[in-house]
Coordinates of C-alpha atoms and ligand atoms in Angstrom, one line a residue:
M1391 CA -24.0 25.0 43.4
K1392 CA -23.3 21.3 43.5
K1393 CA -20.9 21.6 40.5
N1394 CA -19.4 24.9 41.5
F1395 CA -18.7 24.0 45.0
P1396 CA -15.6 21.7 44.4
I1397 CA -14.3 24.2 41.8
I1398 CA -14.5 27.0 44.4
I1399 CA -12.8 24.8 47.0
L1400 CA -10.0 23.9 44.5
L1401 CA -9.4 27.4 43.3
I1402 CA -9.3 28.8 46.8
S1403 CA -7.0 25.9 47.9
L1404 CA -4.7 26.4 45.0
S1405 CA -4.5 30.2 45.6
L1406 CA -3.8 29.5 49.3
I1407 CA -1.1 27.1 48.4
G1408 CA 0.5 29.5 45.9
M1409 CA 0.3 32.4 48.3
I1410 CA 1.9 30.4 51.1
Y1411 CA 4.6 29.2 48.6
I1412 CA 5.3 32.8 47.5
Q1413 CA 5.3 34.1 51.0
W1414 CA 7.8 31.4 52.0
N1415 CA 10.1 32.2 49.1
W1416 CA 9.8 36.0 49.9
I1417 CA 10.9 35.3 53.5
I1418 CA 13.8 33.3 52.4
T1419 CA 14.9 35.9 49.9
M1420 CA 14.4 38.7 52.5
V1421 CA 16.6 36.8 55.0
E1422 CA 19.4 36.4 52.2
V1423 CA 19.2 40.0 51.3
K1424 CA 19.4 41.1 55.0
Q1425 CA 22.5 38.8 55.4
D1426 CA 24.1 40.5 52.3
E1427 CA 23.2 43.9 53.8
L1428 CA 24.8 42.8 57.1
K1429 CA 28.0 41.7 55.3
T1430 CA 28.2 45.1 53.5
K1431 CA 27.6 46.9 56.7
L1432 CA 30.3 45.1 58.4
F1433 CA 32.6 46.0 55.5
D1434 CA 31.7 49.6 55.8
V1435 CA 32.1 49.6 59.6
T1436 CA 35.6 48.0 59.3
S1437 CA 36.5 50.4 56.5
T1438 CA 35.4 53.5 58.4
V1439 CA 37.3 52.5 61.6
G1440 CA 40.2 51.2 59.5
G1441 CA 40.3 54.3 57.6
E1442 CA 40.6 56.4 60.8
L1443 CA 43.4 54.2 61.9
I1444 CA 45.2 54.4 58.6
H1445 CA 44.8 58.2 58.7
F1446 CA 46.3 58.3 62.2
K1447 CA 49.3 56.2 61.0
E1448 CA 49.8 58.6 58.1
T1449 CA 49.8 61.8 60.2
A1450 CA 51.5 60.4 63.2
N1451 CA 54.2 58.1 61.7
P1452 CA 55.8 59.7 58.7
G1453 CA 59.2 58.2 59.7
L1454 CA 59.9 54.8 58.4
K1455 CA 59.8 55.7 54.7
N1456 CA 62.3 58.4 55.0
L1457 CA 64.7 56.1 56.8
Q1458 CA 64.4 53.5 54.3
I1459 CA 66.0 55.5 51.6
R1460 CA 69.4 55.2 53.1
P1461 CA 70.1 51.5 53.8
S1462 CA 72.9 51.4 51.2
F1463 CA 75.1 53.7 53.3
G1464 CA 75.3 51.0 56.0
F1465 CA 74.5 51.6 59.7
R1466 CA 76.8 52.4 62.5
P1467 CA 75.6 51.2 66.0
Y1468 CA 74.2 54.5 67.0
D1469 CA 72.3 54.6 63.8
K1470 CA 70.7 51.3 64.8
L1471 CA 69.4 52.9 68.0
Q1472 CA 68.3 56.0 65.9
L1473 CA 66.5 53.6 63.6
E1474 CA 64.7 51.9 66.5
L1475 CA 63.6 55.3 67.8
M1476 CA 62.4 56.4 64.4
K1477 CA 60.4 53.1 63.8
P1478 CA 56.8 53.8 63.4
S1479 CA 54.9 53.3 66.6
T1480 CA 52.3 50.4 66.6
L1481 CA 48.7 51.2 67.0
A1482 CA 48.7 49.4 70.3
Q1483 CA 51.1 52.0 71.6
N1484 CA 48.6 54.7 70.7
F1485 CA 45.2 53.1 71.3
T1486 CA 43.8 51.0 74.2
K1487 CA 41.2 48.3 73.8
D1488 CA 38.5 50.7 74.9
D1489 CA 39.4 53.3 72.2
I1490 CA 39.0 50.8 69.4
N1491 CA 35.8 49.5 71.0
I1492 CA 34.3 53.0 71.2
K1493 CA 35.3 53.7 67.6
L1494 CA 33.7 50.5 66.4
R1495 CA 30.5 50.9 68.5
K1496 CA 30.1 54.4 67.0
A1497 CA 30.5 53.0 63.5
F1498 CA 28.1 50.2 64.2
N1499 CA 25.5 52.7 65.6
S1500 CA 25.7 54.9 62.6
H1501 CA 25.0 51.8 60.5
D1502 CA 21.8 51.0 62.3
L1503 CA 23.4 48.1 64.2
R1504 CA 22.9 49.4 67.7
D1505 CA 22.8 46.3 69.9
T1506 CA 24.9 44.2 67.7
K1507 CA 27.6 42.2 69.5
F1508 CA 31.0 42.2 68.1
E1509 CA 34.6 41.2 68.6
F1510 CA 37.7 42.8 67.3
C1511 CA 41.4 42.6 67.0
I1512 CA 44.4 44.6 65.8
S1513 CA 47.2 42.2 64.8
S1514 CA 50.4 42.6 63.0
E1515 CA 51.4 40.1 60.5
S1516 CA 54.9 39.8 59.2
S1517 CA 55.3 39.3 55.4
N1518 CA 57.2 36.2 56.3
Q1519 CA 54.5 33.5 56.2
L1520 CA 56.1 31.4 58.8
S1521 CA 55.9 33.8 61.6
S1522 CA 52.6 33.8 63.2
S1523 CA 50.3 36.9 63.9
I1524 CA 51.0 39.0 66.9
Y1525 CA 47.8 40.3 68.5
E1526 CA 48.3 43.8 69.6
I1527 CA 44.8 44.6 70.8
K1528 CA 42.2 41.9 71.1
S1529 CA 38.6 41.9 72.6
T1530 CA 38.0 39.1 75.1
N1531 CA 36.3 36.5 73.0
F1532 CA 37.9 37.3 69.7
L1533 CA 39.8 34.1 69.0
P1534 CA 36.9 31.6 69.4
A1535 CA 34.6 34.2 67.5
I1536 CA 36.9 34.3 64.4
E1537 CA 37.2 30.5 64.4
D1538 CA 33.4 29.9 64.4
T1539 CA 32.9 30.8 60.8
E1540 CA 29.4 29.0 60.7
H1541 CA 27.7 31.4 63.2
N1542 CA 29.9 34.5 62.9
L1543 CA 30.7 37.0 60.1
S1544 CA 34.1 38.4 60.0
E1545 CA 35.9 41.1 58.0
I1546 CA 39.7 41.6 57.9
M1547 CA 41.3 44.8 56.7
P1548 CA 45.0 45.5 56.3
L1549 CA 45.9 48.9 57.6
L1550 CA 48.2 50.1 55.0
A1551 CA 48.9 53.8 54.6
E1552 CA 48.6 55.0 51.0
N1553 CA 52.3 55.9 50.9
S1554 CA 53.4 52.6 52.6
D1555 CA 55.8 50.3 50.9
L1556 CA 54.6 46.7 50.5
E1557 CA 58.2 45.4 50.2
S1558 CA 58.9 46.8 53.7
P1559 CA 60.1 44.1 56.1
E1560 CA 57.9 45.9 58.7
P1561 CA 54.9 43.7 59.8
V1562 CA 51.5 44.9 58.4
E1563 CA 48.8 45.7 60.9
T1564 CA 45.3 44.5 60.2
L1565 CA 42.0 45.3 61.8
S1566 CA 39.6 42.3 62.2
V1567 CA 36.0 42.7 63.2
V1568 CA 33.6 39.9 63.9
I1569 CA 29.8 40.0 64.3
S1570 CA 28.8 37.2 66.7
D1571 CA 25.8 35.1 65.9
Y1572 CA 24.9 37.1 62.8
K1573 CA 21.9 34.8 61.9
S1574 CA 20.1 36.1 65.0
V1575 CA 21.0 39.7 64.2
V1576 CA 19.4 39.1 60.9
M1577 CA 16.4 37.3 62.4
N1578 CA 16.0 40.3 64.8
Q1579 CA 15.6 42.6 61.8
V1580 CA 13.1 40.4 59.9
R1581 CA 11.2 38.9 62.9
L1582 CA 8.3 41.4 62.9
K1583 CA 7.8 40.9 59.2
I1584 CA 7.8 37.1 59.5
I1585 CA 5.4 37.3 62.3
G1586 CA 3.0 39.6 60.2
V1587 CA 3.3 37.2 57.2
V1588 CA 2.5 34.0 59.4
F1589 CA -0.3 35.9 61.3
F1590 CA -2.1 37.1 58.1
T1591 CA -1.6 33.8 56.4
L1592 CA -3.3 32.1 59.5
V1593 CA -6.1 34.7 59.3
I1594 CA -6.7 33.8 55.6
I1595 CA -6.7 30.1 56.4
A1596 CA -9.1 30.6 59.2
A1597 CA -11.3 32.8 56.9
F1598 CA -11.1 30.0 54.3
Y1599 CA -12.1 27.4 56.9
V1600 CA -15.1 29.4 58.0
T1601 CA -16.2 30.1 54.5
V1602 CA -16.0 26.4 53.5
S1603 CA -17.7 25.2 56.7
T1604 CA -20.5 27.8 56.2
I1605 CA -21.1 26.7 52.7
L1606 CA -21.1 23.0 53.8
R1607 CA -23.6 23.8 56.5
Q1608 CA -25.8 25.7 54.2
K1609 CA -25.6 22.9 51.6
K1610 CA -26.5 20.3 54.3
L1611 CA -29.4 22.6 55.5
S1612 CA -30.8 23.0 51.9
E1613 CA -30.6 19.1 51.5
I1614 CA -32.4 18.7 54.9
K1615 CA -35.1 21.3 53.9
N1616 CA -35.6 19.6 50.6
D1617 CA -36.1 16.2 52.4
F1618 CA -38.5 18.0 54.7
I1619 CA -40.5 19.4 51.9
N1620 CA -40.7 16.0 50.3
N1621 CA -41.8 14.3 53.4
M1622 CA -44.4 17.0 54.1
T1623 CA -45.8 16.8 50.7
H1624 CA -46.0 13.1 51.0
E1625 CA -47.6 13.3 54.5
F1626 CA -50.3 15.7 53.2
K1627 CA -50.9 13.9 49.9
T1628 CA -51.9 10.7 51.4
P1629 CA -54.7 12.0 53.7
L1630 CA -55.9 14.3 51.0
A1631 CA -56.2 11.5 48.6
T1632 CA -58.1 9.4 51.2
I1633 CA -60.4 12.3 52.0
S1634 CA -61.0 12.8 48.3
L1635 CA -61.9 9.1 47.8
A1636 CA -64.1 9.1 50.9
V1637 CA -66.0 12.3 49.7
D1638 CA -66.5 10.6 46.3
A1639 CA -67.8 7.5 48.1
L1640 CA -70.2 9.7 50.3
R1641 CA -71.7 11.2 47.1
N1642 CA -72.4 7.8 45.8
E1643 CA -76.3 7.2 45.7
K1644 CA -75.9 3.6 47.5
V1645 CA -73.8 5.2 50.3
I1646 CA -76.1 8.2 50.9
H1647 CA -78.9 5.9 51.8
D1648 CA -76.7 3.5 53.8
Q1649 CA -76.3 5.1 57.3
Q1650 CA -73.5 2.6 58.3
K1651 CA -71.4 3.2 55.2
S1652 CA -71.8 7.1 55.5
E1653 CA -70.6 6.9 59.1
Y1654 CA -67.7 4.7 58.0
F1655 CA -66.6 7.1 55.3
S1656 CA -67.1 10.3 57.3
G1657 CA -65.2 8.6 60.1
I1658 CA -62.2 8.2 57.7
I1659 CA -62.4 11.8 56.7
K1660 CA -62.5 12.8 60.4
E1661 CA -59.5 10.5 61.1
E1662 CA -57.4 11.9 58.2
N1663 CA -58.3 15.4 59.2
R1664 CA -57.0 14.7 62.7
R1665 CA -53.8 13.3 61.3
M1666 CA -53.3 16.3 59.2
N1667 CA -54.0 18.6 62.1
K1668 CA -51.3 16.7 64.1
Q1669 CA -48.8 17.3 61.4
V1670 CA -49.6 21.0 61.1
E1671 CA -49.2 21.1 64.9
A1672 CA -45.8 19.5 64.7
I1673 CA -44.6 22.0 62.0
L1674 CA -45.9 24.9 64.1
Q1675 CA -44.1 23.5 67.1
A1676 CA -40.9 23.4 64.9
A1677 CA -41.4 27.0 64.0
L1678 CA -41.7 28.0 67.7
L1679 CA -38.5 25.9 68.5
E1680 CA -36.8 27.9 65.8
K1681 CA -37.7 31.2 67.3
Q1682 CA -37.1 29.7 70.8
E1683 CA -40.5 30.7 71.8
L1684 CA -41.5 27.5 73.7
Q1685 CA -42.8 28.5 77.1
F1686 CA -42.1 26.2 80.0
N1687 CA -44.2 26.2 83.1
L1688 CA -42.2 24.2 85.5
Q1689 CA -44.2 22.8 88.5
P1690 CA -43.9 19.8 90.8
V1691 CA -45.2 16.8 89.0
H1692 CA -45.3 13.0 89.5
V1693 CA -44.1 11.9 86.2
H1694 CA -45.0 8.2 86.6
S1695 CA -48.6 9.1 86.2
I1696 CA -47.8 11.0 83.0
I1697 CA -46.0 7.9 81.7
R1698 CA -49.1 5.8 82.4
D1699 CA -51.5 8.2 80.7
V1700 CA -49.2 8.4 77.5
L1701 CA -49.1 4.6 77.3
E1702 CA -52.8 4.4 77.6
N1703 CA -53.1 6.5 74.5
F1704 CA -50.9 4.2 72.6
Q1705 CA -52.8 1.1 73.8
L1706 CA -55.0 0.8 70.7
Q1707 CA -52.1 1.3 68.3
L1708 CA -50.1 -1.4 70.1
E1709 CA -52.9 -3.8 70.2
E1710 CA -53.3 -3.4 66.4
K1711 CA -49.6 -4.3 65.9
Q1712 CA -49.7 -6.9 68.6
G1713 CA -47.0 -5.0 70.5
K1714 CA -46.2 -5.3 74.1
I1715 CA -45.0 -2.9 76.7
D1716 CA -43.1 -3.9 79.8
L1717 CA -43.3 -1.2 82.3
Q1718 CA -41.3 -1.2 85.5
L1719 CA -41.6 2.1 87.3
N1720 CA -39.0 1.4 90.1
A1721 CA -38.1 4.9 90.9
R1722 CA -39.1 5.6 94.5
N1723 CA -39.1 9.4 93.8
D1724 CA -40.7 10.6 90.6
L1725 CA -41.4 14.1 91.8
L1726 CA -39.8 16.5 89.3
E1727 CA -40.0 20.2 88.4
A1728 CA -41.7 19.7 85.0
D1729 CA -44.0 21.2 82.5
E1730 CA -46.8 18.8 82.3
V1731 CA -47.7 19.3 78.6
H1732 CA -44.1 19.3 77.2
F1733 CA -43.1 16.4 79.4
T1734 CA -46.2 14.4 78.1
N1735 CA -45.1 15.2 74.5
L1736 CA -41.5 14.2 75.3
I1737 CA -42.6 10.8 76.5
S1738 CA -45.1 10.5 73.7
N1739 CA -42.5 11.2 71.1
L1740 CA -40.2 8.6 72.5
V1741 CA -42.9 5.9 72.6
D1742 CA -44.2 6.9 69.3
N1743 CA -40.7 6.5 67.7
A1744 CA -40.3 3.1 69.4
I1745 CA -43.4 2.0 67.7
K1746 CA -42.8 3.6 64.3
Y1747 CA -39.2 2.2 63.9
S1748 CA -40.2 -1.2 65.1
K1749 CA -40.0 -4.7 63.4
D1750 CA -42.8 -7.2 63.5
Q1751 CA -43.0 -8.2 67.2
I1752 CA -42.8 -4.9 69.1
L1753 CA -41.5 -5.2 72.6
I1754 CA -40.9 -1.9 74.5
K1755 CA -39.5 -1.9 77.8
I1756 CA -39.7 1.2 80.0
T1757 CA -37.9 1.2 83.4
T1758 CA -37.3 4.0 85.8
H1759 CA -35.0 4.3 88.8
N1760 CA -33.4 7.0 91.0
S1761 CA -29.8 8.0 91.5
S1762 CA -29.0 10.3 94.4
R1763 CA -30.0 13.4 92.7
N1764 CA -31.9 12.3 89.5
W1765 CA -34.9 10.5 88.2
I1766 CA -33.7 8.1 85.3
M1767 CA -35.8 6.6 82.6
R1768 CA -34.8 3.9 80.2
I1769 CA -36.9 3.2 77.1
E1770 CA -35.8 0.3 75.1
D1771 CA -37.2 -1.1 71.9
N1772 CA -36.4 -4.1 69.8
G1773 CA -36.8 -2.1 66.4
I1774 CA -34.7 -1.4 63.4
G1775 CA -32.0 0.4 65.4
M1776 CA -29.6 3.0 63.9
N1777 CA -26.0 3.4 62.9
K1778 CA -23.5 5.5 64.7
E1779 CA -23.9 8.5 62.2
T1780 CA -27.7 8.6 62.8
Q1781 CA -27.2 8.3 66.6
R1782 CA -24.9 11.4 66.5
R1783 CA -27.5 13.5 64.5
I1784 CA -31.0 12.4 65.6
F1785 CA -31.3 15.5 67.8
E1786 CA -30.7 17.8 64.9
K1787 CA -33.7 19.4 63.5
F1788 CA -35.1 17.8 60.3
Y1789 CA -32.7 15.0 60.5
R1790 CA -34.1 11.6 59.5
A1791 CA -32.1 8.5 58.9
H1792 CA -32.1 7.2 55.3
T1793 CA -34.6 4.5 56.0
G1794 CA -36.9 7.2 57.3
N1795 CA -36.6 9.0 53.9
I1796 CA -37.8 6.1 52.0
H1797 CA -41.3 7.1 53.3
N1798 CA -42.2 3.7 54.7
V1799 CA -42.1 5.5 58.0
K1800 CA -43.6 8.8 58.2
G1801 CA -42.1 11.8 59.9
F1802 CA -40.6 15.2 59.6
G1803 CA -37.4 14.7 61.6
L1804 CA -38.6 17.1 64.2
G1805 CA -39.7 14.9 67.2
L1806 CA -36.3 14.4 68.7
S1807 CA -35.1 17.8 68.4
Y1808 CA -38.3 18.9 70.3
V1809 CA -37.4 16.2 72.9
K1810 CA -33.9 17.6 73.3
T1811 CA -35.2 21.1 73.8
V1812 CA -37.7 19.9 76.5
V1813 CA -35.0 17.9 78.2
D1814 CA -32.7 20.9 78.2
A1815 CA -35.5 23.1 79.7
H1816 CA -35.7 20.6 82.6
H1817 CA -32.0 20.7 83.1
G1818 CA -31.7 17.0 82.1
K1819 CA -29.7 14.8 79.8
I1820 CA -30.7 12.5 77.1
K1821 CA -28.5 9.7 75.6
V1822 CA -29.1 7.1 72.9
E1823 CA -27.5 3.7 72.4
S1824 CA -28.5 1.6 69.6
T1825 CA -27.5 -1.3 67.3
V1826 CA -28.8 -1.7 63.7
G1827 CA -31.2 -4.5 63.4
K1828 CA -31.4 -5.1 67.2
G1829 CA -33.0 -2.0 68.8
T1830 CA -32.5 1.3 70.6
V1831 CA -32.3 2.5 74.1
F1832 CA -33.0 6.2 75.1
L1833 CA -31.7 7.1 78.6
L1834 CA -33.3 10.1 80.1
E1835 CA -31.9 11.8 83.2
I1836 CA -33.8 14.6 85.0
P1837 CA -32.9 16.3 88.3
L1838 CA -35.3 15.6 91.2
K1839 CA -37.3 18.4 92.8
K1840 CA -35.1 19.8 95.6
Ligands
ADP2951 P1 -39.1 11.4 62.7 O1 -39.5 10.3 63.5 O2 -40.4 12.4 62.5 O3 -38.3 11.1 61.5 P2 -37.5 12.2 65.0 O4 -36.8 13.4 65.2 O5 -38.5 11.7 65.9 O6 -38.2 12.4 63.6 O7 -36.5 11.0 64.7 C1 -35.3 11.3 63.8 C2 -34.8 10.0 63.2 O8 -34.2 9.3 64.4 C3 -35.8 9.2 62.7 O9 -36.0 9.6 61.3 C4 -35.2 7.8 62.8 O10 -34.4 7.6 61.7 C5 -34.3 7.9 64.0 N1 -35.0 7.3 65.2 C6 -35.7 7.9 66.2 N2 -36.1 7.0 67.1 C7 -35.7 5.8 66.7 C8 -36.0 4.5 67.2 N3 -36.6 4.2 68.4 N4 -35.4 3.4 66.6 C9 -34.7 3.6 65.4 N5 -34.5 5.0 64.8 C10 -35.1 5.9 65.5

């Protein structure tokens, strides 16, 4: 698992990056294809409408060609007038702006470009380069639209009848059609697909994140459980070895007949037995915590008396280590809704830790005071302290700082997670402040009984 994990992460990351890269390219290609498609459609639309107009010209204006056969005969004045009359009529004379608009709209609709905005113009351009175009029919925004080649797509088609003469001096009419803001037309077509791609990519990234964090959590949990098993083995091995030695000693002839020595060794067995019992209790309690089966019987309790009782139990241990406790129970109101047993364990765990993680001269200062709604206890020691990472994690089950794992200080890493559960059940808060090498302060805040 340890070796495979980085490989799994690497493979998943690589495939994610590859997939995102391919998706990105796919989107760009899709946009380009859609732009080309739009250009083709614009060409088709222009050709369709242009074709209709050419057809109209062919059927409605057969005249000019017939006239041009005769220029060598010369014109008399009335011939000129006749020529004027026989001149083919322009499209503007036959169609209004609306007619062209309707034709174009119909063509756009039939090419699946229903809401596309367009501009158009029919102009006539003389073959003489110098003369400028004459706009016969023009939509309102045609001129700015055709000039903006960056944002707009345009198509220009000369309306030349099949039988028209390119040499003719008559100006050539052209149909120009412009699609305004063609990029947003393309974007409208591909938007849903892009949203889909982005959404599913995000889903895959989220799934990847959840998978990795679950694997990491499991890994951490298995490390913690290993530590726990190591600690537990150690915790049981020591008393078992002591008991075994004491039993051997009790079997010794000299000891059997020596009342005092027998009592001494059986006392050791009893004491080790008590210690092992305590540890089994702690493990059972942890199992209850796991199943959230702890029962709390909250009743009005004066907690200062609980603190005094707990400290009395630690008196012997403190005397042995020449430790001191500075107790200042300043809170005027110490009546809380509390579970006596669990609250006793809570205080006991905090004091126990203050002694366990101490240095040579133990000094524990316990003070209490009230805020308007709470009872507050501060328990301060001058022990080994802990770093920020430890402070963040001490309330996690099985967590022990690394100094704790060296086995110079015994424990399962369960005490403070139990403390946290008890504090939560009392609707309180617990905070820790600590400096490595200097000591630790636990701040406990529990609401007063109303
Ligand atoms: P245990 O004491 O059994 O290891 P706890 O849950 O009581 O488990 O404590 C978790 C860890 O928090 C300890 O291993 C220790 O590293 C750290 N810790 C707790 N109390 C103190 C303290 N007063 N001073 C320094 N470190 C402490």
